[in-house]
XYZ file of C-alpha atoms in Angstrom:
673
model
C 0.000 0.000 0.000
C 1.449 3.479 -0.847
C 2.418 5.629 2.143
C -0.428 7.896 3.359
C 0.374 11.646 3.209
C -1.542 14.875 3.742
C -2.174 15.195 0.012
C -3.769 11.740 -0.105
C -5.940 12.046 3.045
C -9.681 11.594 2.428
C -12.024 14.546 3.028
C -13.371 13.185 6.344
C -9.831 12.961 7.765
C -8.982 16.510 6.658
C -12.182 17.790 8.302
C -11.275 15.989 11.546
C -7.763 17.542 11.499
C -9.299 20.972 10.926
C -11.664 20.554 13.907
C -8.816 19.355 16.154
C -6.706 22.341 15.097
C -9.612 24.644 15.947
C -9.942 23.028 19.395
C -6.187 23.327 19.951
C -6.200 27.069 19.317
C -8.949 27.765 21.885
C -8.236 29.298 25.283
C -9.484 26.214 27.162
C -7.302 24.374 29.644
C -5.124 21.616 28.202
C -7.219 18.768 29.658
C -10.407 20.345 28.267
C -8.750 20.774 24.872
C -7.584 17.135 24.828
C -11.061 15.996 25.808
C -12.540 17.958 22.870
C -9.902 16.596 20.445
C -10.414 12.978 21.560
C -14.154 13.489 21.191
C -13.617 14.556 17.567
C -11.480 11.471 16.826
C -13.812 8.944 18.495
C -16.811 10.466 16.704
C -15.419 9.828 13.184
C -17.955 7.327 11.764
C -15.480 5.894 9.215
C -13.224 4.604 12.020
C -15.921 3.003 14.193
C -14.182 3.840 17.495
C -15.694 3.675 20.958
C -15.932 6.684 23.318
C -13.077 5.463 25.568
C -9.696 7.082 24.891
C -6.525 7.957 26.806
C -3.298 9.898 26.290
C -0.008 8.706 27.826
C 3.251 10.685 27.855
C 6.825 9.541 28.434
C 7.817 9.480 32.116
C 11.387 10.663 32.625
C 11.629 8.827 35.954
C 10.907 5.417 34.381
C 10.933 3.617 31.039
C 7.127 3.614 30.816
C 4.481 6.028 29.672
C 2.356 7.728 32.374
C -1.388 8.387 32.069
C -1.810 12.060 31.159
C -5.500 12.298 30.210
C -8.401 9.915 29.664
C -11.971 10.225 28.466
C -15.068 8.203 29.521
C -13.553 5.078 31.024
C -16.499 3.740 33.012
C -16.119 0.239 31.606
C -12.309 0.275 31.243
C -9.791 0.637 34.072
C -6.874 2.570 32.627
C -3.437 1.637 34.062
C -1.403 4.533 35.457
C 1.750 3.354 33.674
C 1.984 1.407 30.409
C 4.910 -0.362 28.809
C 5.360 1.256 25.354
C 6.740 -2.059 24.038
C 3.778 -4.086 25.356
C 0.738 -1.817 25.776
C -1.770 -4.676 25.780
C 0.201 -6.420 28.523
C -0.318 -3.412 30.774
C -4.033 -4.195 31.002
C -5.571 -6.912 33.230
C -5.572 -10.484 31.963
C -8.619 -11.492 29.956
C -9.333 -7.955 28.820
C -10.529 -7.609 25.216
C -7.204 -6.620 23.695
C -8.326 -7.194 20.113
C -10.154 -3.818 20.134
C -7.135 -1.825 21.411
C -5.275 0.578 19.092
C -2.066 2.018 20.620
C -1.093 4.954 18.375
C 2.389 6.501 18.820
C 2.205 10.098 20.024
C 4.523 12.440 18.121
C 4.395 15.719 16.224
C 5.712 14.181 12.991
C 6.923 10.797 11.764
C 10.500 12.121 11.758
C 10.260 13.372 15.386
C 10.797 11.244 18.523
C 7.822 9.519 20.135
C 6.715 11.382 23.295
C 3.933 9.016 24.344
C 0.949 7.063 23.076
C -2.757 7.522 22.325
C -4.954 4.553 23.264
C -8.142 4.163 21.245
C -10.663 1.314 21.233
C -12.846 -0.155 18.516
C -16.540 -0.689 19.131
C -16.214 -4.250 17.794
C -13.465 -6.882 17.525
C -13.121 -6.204 13.798
C -9.733 -4.582 13.204
C -9.168 -1.408 11.179
C -7.522 -1.734 7.792
C -3.883 -0.725 7.321
C -5.006 2.342 5.356
C -7.314 3.604 8.123
C -4.623 2.931 10.772
C -2.213 5.061 8.763
C -4.813 7.844 8.578
C -5.437 7.531 12.331
C -1.702 7.995 13.062
C -1.642 11.219 11.018
C -4.720 12.543 12.836
C -3.208 11.729 16.254
C -0.126 13.776 15.359
C -2.355 16.803 15.889
C -2.673 15.727 19.551
C 1.110 15.562 19.805
C 1.417 19.100 18.452
C -1.167 20.388 20.950
C 0.670 18.816 23.917
C 4.110 19.981 22.800
C 2.884 23.512 22.067
C 1.005 23.820 25.367
C 3.642 22.234 27.637
C 6.888 22.784 25.771
C 6.203 26.177 24.261
C 7.831 28.827 26.337
C 8.744 31.277 23.611
C 12.023 33.074 23.774
C 13.313 33.774 27.268
C 15.653 36.468 26.090
C 13.304 39.270 27.128
C 12.629 38.000 30.669
C 15.868 36.423 31.886
C 17.154 39.760 33.161
C 14.026 40.257 35.292
C 14.360 36.964 37.193
C 15.775 36.767 40.722
C 17.002 33.216 39.937
C 20.054 32.245 37.931
C 19.125 31.642 34.278
C 21.483 30.186 31.689
C 20.700 29.689 27.990
C 23.068 27.013 26.651
C 23.848 24.771 23.658
C 22.697 21.188 24.357
C 25.617 19.654 22.418
C 28.570 21.651 23.710
C 26.855 22.784 26.945
C 28.392 26.201 26.254
C 26.498 29.079 27.914
C 25.289 31.516 25.261
C 23.650 33.934 27.671
C 23.229 34.419 31.423
C 21.247 36.968 33.396
C 22.520 39.479 35.935
C 21.462 37.288 38.874
C 23.783 34.539 37.601
C 26.733 36.972 37.574
C 25.937 38.207 41.080
C 25.512 34.725 42.562
C 28.560 33.104 40.954
C 30.854 36.133 40.984
C 31.676 35.679 37.283
C 31.140 38.445 34.766
C 28.684 37.927 31.922
C 31.578 37.578 29.481
C 33.293 35.012 31.703
C 30.107 32.952 31.974
C 29.711 32.785 28.187
C 33.157 31.173 28.087
C 32.026 28.441 30.487
C 29.621 25.492 30.391
C 26.692 24.757 32.663
C 28.435 21.531 33.735
C 31.556 23.427 34.872
C 29.490 25.271 37.494
C 28.465 21.990 39.180
C 30.577 20.795 42.120
C 29.145 17.352 42.799
C 28.398 16.327 39.209
C 30.683 15.488 36.293
C 29.970 16.498 32.716
C 29.091 12.877 31.895
C 26.553 12.755 34.712
C 25.143 16.138 33.666
C 24.704 14.986 30.046
C 22.989 11.835 31.287
C 20.512 14.068 33.148
C 19.808 15.977 29.924
C 19.317 12.877 27.772
C 15.494 12.636 28.248
C 15.189 16.253 27.073
C 17.478 15.748 24.083
C 15.665 12.670 22.762
C 12.256 14.304 23.382
C 10.933 11.983 26.093
C 9.953 14.986 28.238
C 10.080 18.771 28.107
C 11.748 19.574 31.457
C 13.758 17.971 34.249
C 14.694 18.931 37.832
C 17.481 17.858 40.213
C 19.406 19.082 43.257
C 23.129 19.923 43.188
C 25.762 22.394 44.392
C 27.088 25.374 42.403
C 30.631 26.783 42.723
C 31.268 30.505 43.029
C 34.273 32.289 41.538
C 35.854 32.535 45.019
C 35.642 28.757 45.487
C 32.666 28.658 47.872
C 29.709 26.422 47.085
C 25.956 26.735 47.671
C 22.981 24.355 47.199
C 20.522 24.939 44.344
C 17.479 23.359 42.795
C 18.109 23.061 39.033
C 15.305 23.108 36.451
C 16.165 22.564 32.773
C 13.660 23.246 29.960
C 13.761 22.504 26.285
C 12.293 25.505 24.478
C 11.164 24.958 20.914
C 11.974 27.779 18.495
C 11.322 28.126 14.766
C 14.941 27.507 13.700
C 16.475 25.505 16.544
C 15.623 24.394 20.064
C 17.108 26.208 23.059
C 17.926 24.770 26.475
C 17.406 26.915 29.554
C 18.679 26.141 33.052
C 17.210 27.894 36.085
C 19.104 27.502 39.376
C 17.042 28.400 42.448
C 19.118 28.971 45.596
C 18.010 26.976 48.631
C 17.832 30.145 50.738
C 15.409 31.680 48.244
C 13.409 28.466 48.256
C 13.107 28.606 52.035
C 12.026 32.243 51.845
C 9.468 31.473 49.138
C 8.301 28.429 51.081
C 7.768 30.563 54.193
C 5.761 33.098 52.190
C 3.756 30.267 50.651
C 2.973 28.905 54.129
C 1.635 32.330 55.152
C -0.537 32.468 52.055
C -1.774 28.920 52.712
C -2.774 29.792 56.273
C -4.715 32.843 55.023
C -6.879 30.705 52.709
C -10.325 30.107 54.301
C -10.527 26.532 52.954
C -8.304 23.575 53.756
C -5.366 23.060 51.349
C -2.986 20.098 51.233
C -0.202 19.532 48.695
C 0.945 15.946 48.044
C 3.886 14.769 45.939
C 3.869 11.992 43.324
C 4.300 9.419 46.121
C 1.176 10.741 47.936
C 3.188 12.219 50.780
C 2.096 15.472 52.384
C 4.377 18.327 51.319
C 2.601 21.161 53.081
C -0.827 21.990 54.487
C -2.538 24.931 56.156
C -4.112 24.904 59.601
C -7.622 24.970 58.154
C -7.016 21.546 56.547
C -6.336 19.938 59.924
C -9.421 21.647 61.358
C -11.803 20.555 58.575
C -10.446 16.983 58.499
C -10.384 16.885 62.337
C -6.889 15.382 62.415
C -4.084 16.342 64.843
C -1.251 18.325 63.158
C 1.403 16.751 65.357
C 0.336 13.266 64.261
C 0.372 14.098 60.533
C 3.150 16.616 59.844
C 4.614 17.215 56.333
C 6.013 13.930 55.055
C 3.022 11.903 56.279
C 1.429 9.472 53.866
C -2.025 10.250 52.510
C -2.825 6.586 53.045
C -2.272 6.989 56.822
C -4.554 10.028 56.930
C -7.290 8.100 55.109
C -6.890 5.134 57.460
C -7.098 7.401 60.508
C -10.442 8.811 59.320
C -11.811 5.386 58.354
C -10.940 3.739 61.677
C -12.733 6.370 63.721
C -15.958 5.930 61.717
C -15.849 8.929 59.368
C -16.765 6.724 56.381
C -19.406 4.578 58.061
C -19.482 0.807 57.722
C -17.582 -1.143 55.071
C -14.226 -2.588 54.069
C -11.822 0.141 55.220
C -8.803 -1.143 53.322
C -10.738 -1.407 50.053
C -12.074 2.139 50.456
C -8.585 3.448 51.316
C -7.083 1.764 48.273
C -9.819 3.106 46.001
C -9.459 6.714 47.183
C -5.677 6.593 47.121
C -5.705 5.232 43.567
C -8.159 7.934 42.498
C -5.915 10.672 43.947
C -2.759 9.244 42.331
C -4.442 8.913 38.930
C -3.405 12.488 38.192
C -6.845 13.660 37.058
C -9.028 16.432 38.496
C -12.092 15.334 40.449
C -14.458 16.595 43.140
C -17.104 15.166 45.464
C -19.100 16.046 48.564
C -18.969 14.142 51.841
C -20.706 14.498 55.193
C -18.667 13.797 58.293
C -19.935 11.967 61.358
C -20.120 15.332 63.155
C -22.662 16.558 60.591
C -20.255 18.921 58.836
C -20.466 18.829 55.025
C -17.296 19.209 52.961
C -16.614 19.764 49.255
C -13.412 17.931 48.301
C -11.478 18.803 45.131
C -8.289 17.396 43.645
C -6.182 19.173 41.023
C -3.095 17.464 39.520
C 0.303 19.175 39.456
C 2.264 19.313 36.210
C 5.373 17.772 37.807
C 3.447 15.000 39.543
C 1.477 15.057 42.751
C -1.763 16.836 43.439
C -3.466 19.498 45.545
C -6.423 18.585 47.751
C -8.793 21.350 48.860
C -11.526 21.040 51.472
C -14.344 23.623 51.629
C -16.907 23.763 54.422
C -20.319 23.766 52.712
C -22.353 22.957 55.830
C -24.310 26.217 55.687
C -24.982 25.775 51.974
C -26.233 22.195 52.426
C -28.346 23.292 55.362
C -29.804 26.085 53.235
C -30.524 23.569 50.458
C -32.347 21.303 52.915
C -34.286 24.277 54.289
C -35.138 25.308 50.740
C -36.443 21.825 49.951
C -38.469 21.820 53.165
C -39.851 25.287 52.448
C -40.668 24.203 48.901
C -42.617 21.197 50.212
C -44.421 23.376 52.747
C -45.190 25.923 50.042
C -46.596 23.207 47.795
C -48.816 22.017 50.640
C -49.916 25.587 51.343
C -50.672 26.090 47.660
C -52.732 22.898 47.616
C -54.694 24.039 50.657
C -55.137 27.535 49.284
C -56.252 26.128 45.929
C -58.887 24.064 47.707
C -60.042 27.150 49.610
C -60.206 29.205 46.398
C -62.209 26.470 44.698
C -64.607 26.454 47.653
C -64.846 30.246 47.528
C -65.430 30.103 43.777
C -68.284 27.663 44.315
C -69.746 29.932 47.003
C -69.317 32.940 44.728
C -71.066 31.134 41.899
C -73.939 30.362 44.233
C -74.039 34.011 45.410
C -74.001 35.179 41.784
C -76.952 32.989 40.955
C -78.787 34.354 43.970
C -77.938 37.933 42.958
C -79.327 37.304 39.472
C -82.556 36.129 41.056
C -82.679 39.249 43.246
C -82.054 41.486 40.235
C -84.960 39.828 38.440
C -87.161 40.478 41.467
C -85.988 44.114 41.597
C -86.868 44.641 37.943
C -90.303 43.196 38.629
C -90.622 45.543 41.605
C -89.698 48.572 39.488
C -92.248 47.675 36.852
C -94.926 47.071 39.468
C -94.312 50.262 41.469
C -94.180 52.456 38.364
C -97.483 50.967 37.207
C -99.234 51.086 40.578
C -98.170 54.610 41.590
C -98.612 56.496 38.337
C -102.451 56.551 38.599
C -102.729 58.000 42.146
C -99.989 60.517 41.376
C -101.901 61.656 38.299
C -105.060 62.077 40.428
C -103.176 64.202 42.980
C -101.807 66.343 40.170
C -105.305 66.817 38.677
C -106.818 67.801 42.035
C -104.080 70.354 42.588
C -104.847 71.911 39.180
C -108.559 72.189 40.062
C -107.727 73.897 43.360
C -105.746 76.492 41.464
C -108.662 77.184 39.100
C -111.310 77.196 41.872
C -109.796 79.197 44.725
C -113.016 79.779 46.785
C -112.377 81.594 50.049
C -108.785 80.506 50.381
C -106.137 83.175 50.230
C -104.773 83.066 46.678
C -101.093 83.448 47.643
C -101.260 80.664 50.182
C -103.199 78.404 47.836
C -100.785 78.967 44.948
C -97.751 78.335 47.163
C -99.105 75.059 48.524
C -100.368 73.952 45.160
C -96.941 74.479 43.582
C -95.392 72.477 46.395
C -97.813 69.636 45.732
C -97.001 69.650 42.042
C -93.275 69.823 42.723
C -93.549 66.878 45.087
C -95.496 64.960 42.453
C -92.820 65.828 39.859
C -90.136 64.594 42.214
C -91.957 61.303 42.719
C -92.368 60.933 38.964
C -88.634 61.555 38.537
C -87.964 58.854 41.115
C -90.127 56.442 39.229
C -88.352 57.407 36.007
C -85.035 56.595 37.688
C -86.305 53.140 38.530
C -87.538 52.673 35.005
C -84.276 53.956 33.487
C -82.246 51.628 35.661
C -84.420 48.745 34.555
C -84.059 49.648 30.897
C -80.280 49.904 31.188
C -80.100 46.539 32.944
C -82.009 44.939 30.096
C -80.123 46.863 27.381
C -83.300 48.601 26.142
C -82.126 52.225 26.094
C -82.767 54.820 23.413
C -80.876 58.122 23.478
C -82.469 61.092 21.731
C -79.520 63.275 20.815
C -79.896 66.985 20.176
C -77.969 70.226 20.542
C -78.582 70.957 24.240
C -77.584 73.847 26.481
C -76.045 72.375 29.613
C -76.197 75.801 31.275
C -79.982 75.789 30.871
C -80.287 72.215 32.173
C -78.217 73.176 35.231
C -80.299 76.334 35.915
C -83.539 74.296 35.669
C -82.203 71.618 38.011
C -81.070 74.255 40.554
C -84.511 75.961 40.386
C -86.272 72.651 41.093
C -83.874 71.787 43.868
C -84.379 75.124 45.676
C -88.019 74.256 46.169
C -87.050 71.308 48.386
C -83.799 72.693 49.772
C -84.528 76.259 50.870
C -81.753 76.064 53.467
C -78.995 75.419 50.881
C -77.131 77.953 48.780
C -76.202 77.022 45.178
C -73.154 78.807 43.778
C -73.040 78.306 39.996
C -70.037 79.088 37.746
C -70.776 77.651 34.283
C -69.982 80.519 31.933
C -67.027 78.599 30.469
C -69.223 75.739 29.282
C -69.678 75.456 25.479
C -72.970 76.970 24.230
C -74.393 73.612 23.138
C -73.483 69.942 23.574
C -74.861 67.057 21.502
C -76.597 64.836 24.111
C -79.932 63.467 25.343
C -81.486 66.414 27.203
C -83.811 64.331 29.406
C -81.070 61.877 30.386
C -78.590 64.679 31.188
C -81.263 66.470 33.222
C -81.608 63.274 35.274
C -77.827 63.167 35.759
C -77.557 66.793 36.947
C -80.677 66.540 39.142
C -79.379 63.359 40.762
C -75.979 64.890 41.570
C -77.580 68.055 43.036
C -80.070 65.976 45.027
C -77.245 63.857 46.475
C -75.213 66.970 47.333
C -78.159 68.349 49.309
C -79.100 65.037 50.893
C -75.599 64.162 52.162
C -74.765 67.693 53.360
C -77.713 68.479 55.686
C -75.680 70.866 57.886
C -73.411 72.322 55.162
C -75.508 74.736 53.075
C -73.006 75.627 50.317
C -73.186 73.674 47.064
C -70.715 74.629 44.281
C -71.459 73.852 40.631
C -68.698 74.563 38.090
C -68.537 73.991 34.330
C -65.843 74.470 31.693
C -64.561 73.215 28.337
C -61.448 71.014 28.131
C -59.914 69.190 25.089
C -63.236 68.817 23.239
C -65.171 67.844 26.377
C -67.700 69.699 28.501
C -66.766 69.205 32.166
C -69.190 69.700 35.088
C -68.419 69.281 38.785
C -70.717 69.350 41.824
C -69.041 69.998 45.203
C -70.582 69.692 48.697
C -69.154 69.985 52.210
C -71.136 67.063 53.630
C -70.392 63.721 55.292
C -67.937 62.553 52.625
C -67.025 58.978 51.684
C -64.546 56.467 53.138
C -61.537 55.787 50.867
C -62.323 52.066 50.605
C -65.923 52.832 49.507
C -64.998 55.202 46.662
C -64.296 52.446 44.019
C -67.780 50.999 44.676
C -69.802 54.216 44.553
C -71.167 53.638 41.036
C -72.268 50.037 41.657
C -76.011 49.436 41.557
C -77.672 49.373 45.028
C -74.375 50.177 46.796
C -74.482 52.779 49.564
C -71.482 54.152 51.444
C -71.105 53.617 55.155
C -71.356 57.370 55.734
C -74.935 57.319 54.326
C -76.319 55.426 57.336
C -79.600 57.042 58.473
C -80.058 58.935 55.187
C -82.841 57.720 52.856
C -81.796 56.384 49.448
C -81.962 53.418 47.057
C -78.394 53.127 45.704
C -79.683 53.463 42.150
C -79.011 57.128 41.360
C -75.211 57.133 40.981
C -75.284 53.850 39.065
C -77.768 55.426 36.637
C -75.601 58.559 36.370
C -72.519 56.491 35.583
C -74.260 54.461 32.876
C -75.874 57.495 31.205
C -72.546 59.371 31.099
C -70.802 56.263 29.720
C -73.463 55.849 27.015
C -72.686 59.412 25.941
C -68.999 58.506 25.550
C -67.958 60.333 28.719
C -66.705 59.418 32.171
C -67.308 60.378 35.794
C -65.143 60.302 38.916
C -65.462 61.176 42.588
C -63.014 62.770 44.999
C -63.891 62.616 48.685
C -62.695 62.246 52.265
C -64.778 61.255 55.228
C -66.195 64.328 56.961
C -64.807 66.733 54.327
C -67.385 66.571 51.574
C -67.378 65.154 48.039
C -66.793 66.353 44.471
C -68.413 64.521 41.539
C -66.985 65.472 38.114
C -68.231 64.185 34.770
C -67.068 64.827 31.200
C -69.138 64.720 28.000
C -67.818 64.906 24.426
C -69.121 68.157 22.946
C -69.870 66.475 19.610
C -71.683 63.599 21.270
C -70.768 59.902 21.346
C -68.301 58.981 18.585
C -69.998 55.629 18.010
C -73.140 53.869 19.129
C -72.464 52.707 22.717
C -72.858 49.067 23.624
C -76.276 48.297 25.082
C -78.198 50.989 23.107
C -81.027 49.929 20.855
C -80.947 53.062 18.719
C -79.966 56.717 18.570
C -82.278 59.323 17.161
C -81.544 62.949 16.330
C -83.620 65.979 17.306
C -82.955 69.393 15.796
C -84.169 71.706 18.561
C -81.966 72.628 21.510
C -83.141 72.122 25.077
């Protein structure tokens, strides 16, 4: 089969490489990026791979490859270390090795292998040689991502002078120093020129050049990107001092550079002391463990949250012993302690981030997190979430109580709705009875009222021996009383017609000033103790309305003003024009209305609490409201208890703009009132 190259890759492989490249250039963390890239590879339908996948990188401390990242391994237990020469042998006996595909991890076929990518087929059927070749090319993109993220440091030339540690840039073949920073000159006592004439190995006291080169070998062959070791440096004056040496391989466009950073032990102790202070200031518990699961450092809060004595578990203690201490005193409940200890220790040493919540025997709830360190080891953090968990439980309890309250309230509302429906039915029956009463009273009382009116007219014509002035005065009072009773009957009839929707407005050009003067004249007959102050000169000359209906409205408002202000004689009537409307207000200084009664004042048969002891039917204001509304206007009331009331209504000067709902017809009349 011809060798597979980029130019011969099928379209689906090129698309996969493009998507991996896009994931690699995101700002996500490396583990998130690898997870996205592995997801792209395992989702390629042409390869038929399962969702399980893992990335291993070369371990400089051994000849194996160490687990660096894995994805969805619920049904597969990934070994922490694999033998690159026998990957299948690193898995448990009897495992389905026929579906395993160990792909070498490198950036190019001509570059050294830095690890392996383990992929798994969904079935035992093996991939063809062509598809395996394509898979190797695709996995090279993973190698480039890892090398660029971990090995890419850029050029150090611009930052070496700012470091407080010794930094040497050197040639990996000759070990000759090509550049050193000012700190290196100060620490060693050599000038910058003198250092460039030396090698990094010549500065070491307890290490020969052969041993130093052996240390660098993993970097040179590409097995890892950095190494660390302890040694002693020699100053120009012959004195020595301990240092921690870190060597990095920095990839550049033309050639790779090697950088050595020597950290003095005194500076390490100073930095370590500062780090301890920072650790103790953190509100949560923090513990740092090395790659052998031994405690490197911890803050006081960690001992408090884990309830373990600091003197019993100082730095250097094994994490296994801490776990066993908690298990033996019942922190984990019942079960096989050793199995649980082994499981949690293995999870921590796996080198992958994880988190979980646990509740201690004391009732305290903790959130436990583990974050791996790039050089091996991990950081455990413990956060007290007792208050949060308690709040969650309270929230659940409150939610359940609220649901129960809602159920009860719903039942009550349903019962109230049923009662309201029953009351509504009863009210409809009462309304029907009231309409019957109105019809009956209007029919029964019209005849005797007509007789009284006729008798009064005969008395006027046939005066006899009665003093004429006295007879005329009394006769006019009788007729006025009869007219008032007829008006009352007309109110009942009008209310009945409106309730049944049988209303006919006779619209004409009316003078509201004249209607007001007539209503005041009639009212003075019954209310000789009241004074009517009228200011209506600003009203428009004529308004298109039903003269009889508007007369009822004005008469009703004046009658109410007199009735509910028995000891306040002044009644103020004002009228003016505003935005195409005629506005009329009637003000009294009477008993007033309670604030909670005001919204109900225009309801049929409703009477305010301040009207107790004053005769009335509760029909008048309802009739006023409906007549004004039929004319396309509106009415409102302003009042306070004990301080009188002001009723103000507005009528469109040109009459209703359209036929109001509930009217049977509208007729026009040419003459003005």
